[in-house]
Short mmCIF file of N, CA and C in Angstrom, two decimals:
data_model
loop_
_atom_site.label_atom_id
_atom_site.label_comp_id
_atom_site.label_asym_id
_atom_site.label_seq_id
_atom_site.Cartn_x
_atom_site.Cartn_y
_atom_site.Cartn_z
N CYS L 814 64.64 91.10 52.23
CA CYS L 814 63.50 91.94 52.32
C CYS L 814 62.86 92.11 53.77
N PHE L 815 62.15 91.05 54.19
CA PHE L 815 61.66 91.06 55.50
C PHE L 815 62.74 91.48 56.64
N LYS L 816 64.05 90.91 56.47
CA LYS L 816 65.19 91.18 57.49
C LYS L 816 65.19 92.50 57.56
N GLN L 817 65.21 93.33 56.41
CA GLN L 817 65.67 94.99 56.24
C GLN L 817 64.57 95.56 56.79
N CYS L 818 63.42 94.80 56.65
CA CYS L 818 61.96 95.73 57.10
C CYS L 818 62.00 95.26 58.63
N TYR L 819 62.47 94.34 59.08
CA TYR L 819 62.65 94.10 60.55
C TYR L 819 63.45 95.06 61.08
N ARG L 820 64.57 95.37 60.55
CA ARG L 820 65.79 96.32 61.09
C ARG L 820 65.06 97.73 61.27
N GLN L 821 64.40 98.09 60.19
CA GLN L 821 63.60 99.39 60.05
C GLN L 821 62.72 99.63 61.16
N GLN L 822 61.77 98.46 61.47
CA GLN L 822 60.68 98.46 62.52
C GLN L 822 61.44 98.90 63.72
N VAL L 823 62.69 98.04 63.98
CA VAL L 823 63.15 98.03 65.12
C VAL L 823 63.69 99.83 65.43
N SER L 824 64.31 100.05 64.30
CA SER L 824 65.00 101.26 64.27
C SER L 824 63.77 102.51 64.78
N LEU L 825 62.63 102.23 64.14
CA LEU L 825 61.60 103.15 64.19
C LEU L 825 60.91 103.05 65.81
N HIS L 826 60.82 101.91 66.34
CA HIS L 826 60.03 101.63 67.33
C HIS L 826 60.73 101.02 68.75
N GLY L 827 62.11 100.78 68.36
CA GLY L 827 62.93 100.38 69.49
C GLY L 827 62.50 98.86 69.47
N ASN L 828 63.01 98.31 70.59
CA ASN L 828 62.69 96.89 70.97
C ASN L 828 61.46 96.54 71.93
N GLY L 829 60.76 97.53 71.62
CA GLY L 829 59.42 97.31 72.63
C GLY L 829 58.67 96.64 71.73
N ASP L 830 57.42 96.39 72.48
CA ASP L 830 56.26 95.68 71.74
C ASP L 830 55.44 96.45 70.76
N HIS L 831 55.66 96.16 69.42
CA HIS L 831 54.94 97.09 68.47
C HIS L 831 54.29 95.86 67.46
N PRO L 832 53.13 96.54 67.16
CA PRO L 832 52.26 95.67 66.09
C PRO L 832 52.94 95.43 64.72
N GLY L 833 53.74 96.32 64.18
CA GLY L 833 54.49 96.46 63.15
C GLY L 833 55.44 95.52 63.27
N ILE L 834 56.35 95.33 64.26
CA ILE L 834 57.33 94.36 64.55
C ILE L 834 56.64 92.99 64.60
N ALA L 835 55.69 92.74 65.24
CA ALA L 835 55.04 91.41 65.47
C ALA L 835 54.80 90.77 63.90
N VAL L 836 54.16 91.67 63.02
CA VAL L 836 53.83 91.48 61.79
C VAL L 836 54.92 90.77 61.09
N THR L 837 55.97 91.81 60.91
CA THR L 837 57.23 91.61 60.30
C THR L 837 57.84 90.40 60.92
N LEU L 838 57.87 90.21 62.12
CA LEU L 838 58.51 88.72 62.63
C LEU L 838 57.67 87.64 62.14
N HIS L 839 56.39 87.82 62.15
CA HIS L 839 55.43 86.74 61.45
C HIS L 839 55.82 86.45 60.31
N LYS L 840 55.93 87.51 59.45
CA LYS L 840 56.12 87.04 58.05
C LYS L 840 57.46 86.74 57.93
N LEU L 841 58.59 87.08 58.65
CA LEU L 841 59.94 86.59 58.19
C LEU L 841 59.95 85.22 58.98
N GLY L 842 59.20 84.95 59.90
CA GLY L 842 59.33 83.31 60.46
C GLY L 842 58.74 82.50 59.22
N VAL L 843 57.84 82.61 58.66
CA VAL L 843 57.29 82.10 57.58
C VAL L 843 58.23 81.71 56.38
N VAL L 844 58.82 83.06 56.18
CA VAL L 844 59.78 82.86 54.93
C VAL L 844 60.93 81.92 55.62
N THR L 845 61.60 82.04 56.69
CA THR L 845 62.52 81.39 57.23
C THR L 845 62.24 79.96 57.13
N ARG L 846 60.82 79.57 57.76
CA ARG L 846 60.47 78.27 57.79
C ARG L 846 60.61 77.62 56.46
N ARG L 847 59.97 78.37 55.44
CA ARG L 847 60.09 78.00 54.04
C ARG L 847 61.41 77.52 53.41
N SER L 848 62.45 78.18 53.83
CA SER L 848 63.93 78.04 53.55
C SER L 848 64.51 77.02 54.20
N GLY L 849 63.83 76.43 55.15
CA GLY L 849 64.24 75.43 55.87
C GLY L 849 65.03 75.49 57.26
N ASN L 850 65.08 76.53 57.77
CA ASN L 850 65.70 77.04 58.93
C ASN L 850 64.76 76.96 60.22
N LEU L 851 64.32 75.89 60.67
CA LEU L 851 63.35 75.58 61.46
C LEU L 851 63.21 76.45 62.89
N LYS L 852 64.64 76.08 63.48
CA LYS L 852 64.90 76.65 64.57
C LYS L 852 64.80 78.30 64.61
N GLN L 853 65.41 78.85 63.75
CA GLN L 853 65.22 80.60 63.40
C GLN L 853 63.91 80.71 63.67
N ALA L 854 63.31 80.07 62.59
CA ALA L 854 61.86 80.36 62.17
C ALA L 854 60.82 80.19 63.45
N GLN L 855 61.13 79.33 64.32
CA GLN L 855 60.55 79.11 65.86
C GLN L 855 60.76 80.36 66.64
N ALA L 856 61.90 80.71 66.56
CA ALA L 856 62.38 81.76 67.26
C ALA L 856 61.44 83.08 66.89
N GLN L 857 61.42 83.32 65.73
CA GLN L 857 60.80 84.46 65.12
C GLN L 857 59.14 84.43 65.35
N LEU L 858 58.68 83.20 65.16
CA LEU L 858 57.18 82.98 65.19
C LEU L 858 56.98 83.20 66.68
N GLU L 859 57.81 82.84 67.67
CA GLU L 859 57.45 82.72 69.02
C GLU L 859 57.59 84.16 69.56
N GLU L 860 58.69 85.01 69.09
CA GLU L 860 58.74 86.20 69.59
C GLU L 860 57.38 87.11 69.10
N SER L 861 56.94 86.75 67.56
CA SER L 861 55.75 87.55 67.25
C SER L 861 54.43 87.18 67.93
N LEU L 862 54.51 86.12 68.42
CA LEU L 862 53.29 85.54 69.43
C LEU L 862 53.53 86.11 70.51
N ARG L 863 54.66 86.41 71.12
CA ARG L 863 54.65 86.92 72.62
C ARG L 863 54.39 88.77 72.29
N ILE L 864 54.54 89.09 71.33
CA ILE L 864 54.34 90.42 70.94
C ILE L 864 52.80 90.72 70.92
N GLN L 865 52.26 89.73 70.18
CA GLN L 865 50.89 89.91 69.86
C GLN L 865 50.03 89.79 71.10
N ARG L 866 50.61 88.79 72.05
CA ARG L 866 49.56 88.48 73.11
C ARG L 866 49.95 89.56 74.14
N SER L 867 51.02 90.59 74.13
CA SER L 867 51.25 91.38 75.06
C SER L 867 50.29 92.71 74.70
N LEU L 868 49.93 92.60 73.28
CA LEU L 868 49.20 93.83 72.79
C LEU L 868 47.86 93.61 72.75
N HIS L 869 47.41 92.45 72.47
CA HIS L 869 45.88 92.00 72.26
C HIS L 869 45.55 90.88 73.25
N LYS L 870 44.49 91.42 74.05
CA LYS L 870 44.10 90.58 75.35
C LYS L 870 42.81 89.75 74.63
N GLY L 871 43.00 88.16 74.96
CA GLY L 871 41.84 87.60 74.30
C GLY L 871 42.37 87.19 72.78
N ASP L 872 41.18 86.64 72.08
CA ASP L 872 41.28 86.08 71.04
C ASP L 872 41.73 87.17 69.82
N HIS L 873 42.58 87.11 68.95
CA HIS L 873 42.71 87.95 67.84
C HIS L 873 43.29 87.31 66.63
N PRO L 874 42.92 87.66 65.32
CA PRO L 874 43.21 87.15 64.12
C PRO L 874 44.76 87.02 64.01
N GLY L 875 45.49 88.02 64.34
CA GLY L 875 47.05 87.83 64.44
C GLY L 875 47.80 86.90 64.97
N ILE L 876 47.13 86.36 66.30
CA ILE L 876 47.40 85.42 67.21
C ILE L 876 47.28 84.18 66.67
N ALA L 877 46.02 84.14 66.01
CA ALA L 877 45.42 82.88 65.40
C ALA L 877 46.42 82.38 64.39
N GLY L 878 46.74 83.49 63.43
CA GLY L 878 47.61 83.21 62.47
C GLY L 878 48.73 82.62 62.83
N THR L 879 49.50 83.27 63.89
CA THR L 879 50.66 82.96 64.19
C THR L 879 50.88 81.44 64.80
N LEU L 880 49.76 81.17 65.58
CA LEU L 880 49.64 79.82 66.17
C LEU L 880 49.40 78.87 65.24
N HIS L 881 48.86 79.21 63.73
CA HIS L 881 48.72 78.15 62.60
C HIS L 881 49.90 78.19 62.19
N GLU L 882 50.71 79.20 61.95
CA GLU L 882 52.08 79.07 61.43
C GLU L 882 52.95 78.00 62.18
N LEU L 883 52.95 78.50 63.44
CA LEU L 883 53.70 77.67 64.54
C LEU L 883 53.50 75.94 64.54
N GLY L 884 52.29 75.70 64.39
CA GLY L 884 51.79 74.39 63.91
C GLY L 884 52.32 73.65 62.81
N VAL L 885 52.09 74.66 61.67
CA VAL L 885 52.85 74.06 60.36
C VAL L 885 54.27 73.91 60.74
N LEU L 886 55.14 74.74 61.17
CA LEU L 886 56.63 74.44 61.82
C LEU L 886 56.79 73.32 62.54
N PHE L 887 56.13 73.09 63.41
CA PHE L 887 56.26 71.84 64.17
C PHE L 887 55.74 70.64 63.46
N GLY L 888 54.95 70.69 62.58
CA GLY L 888 54.61 69.66 61.51
C GLY L 888 56.04 69.24 60.69
N ASP L 889 56.46 70.24 60.26
CA ASP L 889 57.65 70.20 59.47
C ASP L 889 58.70 69.68 60.21
N ALA L 890 58.78 69.89 61.55
CA ALA L 890 59.93 69.42 62.44
C ALA L 890 59.47 68.09 62.90
N LYS L 891 58.49 67.21 62.52
CA LYS L 891 57.79 66.02 63.06
C LYS L 891 57.71 66.00 64.35
N ASP L 892 57.47 67.43 65.02
CA ASP L 892 56.58 67.21 66.37
C ASP L 892 55.38 67.51 66.37
N PHE L 893 54.38 66.34 66.16
CA PHE L 893 53.27 66.21 65.79
C PHE L 893 52.21 66.67 66.81
N GLU L 894 52.74 66.28 68.24
CA GLU L 894 52.11 66.81 69.58
C GLU L 894 52.42 68.26 69.61
N LYS L 895 53.11 68.95 69.45
CA LYS L 895 53.23 70.21 69.38
C LYS L 895 52.48 70.95 68.20
N ALA L 896 52.32 70.43 67.05
CA ALA L 896 51.66 70.97 65.96
C ALA L 896 50.34 71.06 66.11
N LYS L 897 49.91 69.96 66.73
CA LYS L 897 48.43 69.54 66.93
C LYS L 897 48.05 70.40 68.10
N GLN L 898 48.70 70.88 69.03
CA GLN L 898 48.48 72.06 70.19
C GLN L 898 48.21 73.16 69.79
N GLN L 899 49.14 73.71 68.52
CA GLN L 899 49.25 75.04 68.21
C GLN L 899 47.97 75.10 67.23
N LEU L 900 47.76 74.20 66.45
CA LEU L 900 46.64 74.09 65.31
C LEU L 900 45.22 74.12 66.03
N GLU L 901 45.14 73.39 67.28
CA GLU L 901 44.05 73.33 67.83
C GLU L 901 43.56 74.63 68.62
N GLU L 902 44.79 75.11 68.74
CA GLU L 902 44.51 76.63 69.74
C GLU L 902 44.06 77.53 68.67
N SER L 903 44.82 77.49 67.54
CA SER L 903 44.32 78.58 66.45
C SER L 903 42.90 78.27 65.99
N LEU L 904 42.50 76.90 65.77
CA LEU L 904 41.19 76.54 65.14
C LEU L 904 40.41 77.22 66.43
N ARG L 905 40.47 76.99 67.53
CA ARG L 905 39.66 77.49 68.85
C ARG L 905 39.28 79.01 68.65
N MET L 906 40.48 79.74 68.39
CA MET L 906 40.40 81.19 68.21
C MET L 906 39.94 81.84 67.13
N ASN L 907 40.12 80.77 66.03
CA ASN L 907 39.19 81.15 64.63
C ASN L 907 37.78 81.11 64.81
N ARG L 908 37.43 79.90 65.34
CA ARG L 908 35.86 79.57 65.56
C ARG L 908 35.39 80.80 66.46
N SER L 909 36.15 81.14 67.42
CA SER L 909 35.52 82.31 68.58
C SER L 909 35.49 83.57 67.54
N LEU L 910 36.35 83.76 66.69
CA LEU L 910 36.39 85.10 66.12
C LEU L 910 35.38 85.09 64.86
N HIS L 911 35.16 84.05 64.33
CA HIS L 911 34.44 83.99 62.97
C HIS L 911 33.29 83.00 62.84
N GLY L 912 32.89 82.21 64.09
CA GLY L 912 31.86 81.55 64.06
C GLY L 912 32.00 80.12 63.84
N ASP L 913 31.32 79.23 63.59
CA ASP L 913 31.48 77.73 62.91
C ASP L 913 31.27 77.66 61.40
N GLY L 914 31.01 78.81 60.85
CA GLY L 914 30.51 78.61 59.47
C GLY L 914 31.91 78.63 58.88
N ASP L 915 31.78 78.93 57.31
CA ASP L 915 32.69 78.74 56.41
C ASP L 915 33.66 80.06 56.49
N HIS L 916 34.97 79.61 56.95
CA HIS L 916 35.90 80.90 56.67
C HIS L 916 37.15 80.25 56.30
N PRO L 917 37.97 80.98 55.29
CA PRO L 917 39.13 80.42 54.91
C PRO L 917 40.18 79.82 56.00
N ASP L 918 40.41 80.90 56.86
CA ASP L 918 41.30 80.58 58.04
C ASP L 918 40.90 79.09 58.82
N ILE L 919 39.53 79.14 59.08
CA ILE L 919 39.29 77.81 59.88
C ILE L 919 39.41 76.67 58.79
N ALA L 920 39.15 76.68 57.43
CA ALA L 920 39.41 75.67 56.30
C ALA L 920 41.07 75.29 56.51
N ALA L 921 41.83 76.49 56.36
CA ALA L 921 43.27 75.94 56.27
C ALA L 921 43.77 75.55 57.57
N THR L 922 43.10 75.63 58.78
CA THR L 922 43.74 75.10 59.98
C THR L 922 43.17 73.87 60.06
N LEU L 923 41.81 73.65 59.71
CA LEU L 923 41.18 72.02 59.47
C LEU L 923 42.12 71.15 58.77
N ARG L 924 42.70 71.98 57.49
CA ARG L 924 43.23 71.01 56.44
C ARG L 924 44.62 70.64 57.25
N GLN L 925 45.31 71.39 57.84
CA GLN L 925 46.71 71.35 58.45
C GLN L 925 46.59 70.62 59.70
N LEU L 926 45.32 70.50 60.43
CA LEU L 926 45.44 69.54 61.68
C LEU L 926 45.11 68.07 60.68
N ALA L 927 44.31 67.83 59.72
CA ALA L 927 44.04 66.50 59.15
C ALA L 927 45.41 66.13 58.72
N THR L 928 46.36 66.88 58.03
CA THR L 928 47.59 66.30 57.62
C THR L 928 48.42 65.74 58.97
N VAL L 929 48.49 66.70 60.02
CA VAL L 929 49.10 66.16 61.26
C VAL L 929 48.62 65.01 61.82
N ASN L 930 47.37 64.84 61.77
CA ASN L 930 46.82 63.82 62.57
C ASN L 930 46.87 62.50 61.52
N ARG L 931 47.17 62.55 60.33
CA ARG L 931 47.23 61.35 59.39
C ARG L 931 48.81 60.82 59.59
N LEU L 932 49.71 61.58 60.25
CA LEU L 932 51.06 61.12 60.33
C LEU L 932 51.45 60.36 61.51
N PRO L 933 52.52 59.57 61.54
CA PRO L 933 52.67 58.86 62.79
C PRO L 933 53.13 59.85 63.81
#
C-alpha cells in the first residue's frame, strides 16, 4: 500500500523534494524495518530525512520522528552507537520543540534510549 502511494507521490510531484514524498518514505521505511529488511528501510528513512532537512530549516517534528525511527533501526541492526546518536539528536530536537515537560515523543525517545543504553 505504501509502495503504491510512494509511486503515486513521485508521479504527482516528480523526484523533487516534496513533503508528501518525505512522509510516505518515512512510513514505508517503518513498515520495511518491521518486515526485517533493514538495509532497504535505512535507505528509505535516510532519503526521507534528506528531503525533510531540505524543506525545513532547523528543528521540525517530522525530522525528529525520522531520526527516532533511524535510531530504532540502528538498534535493531545492533549498531548501538549510531542508534544512540540518532536518538539523542531526536531527543534534543523534541525538547527544543516541546520543552522539557511531558510529551509522548520525548517519552518514546527516552524509552528507546534506555533500551539502547542497556544493551552491550
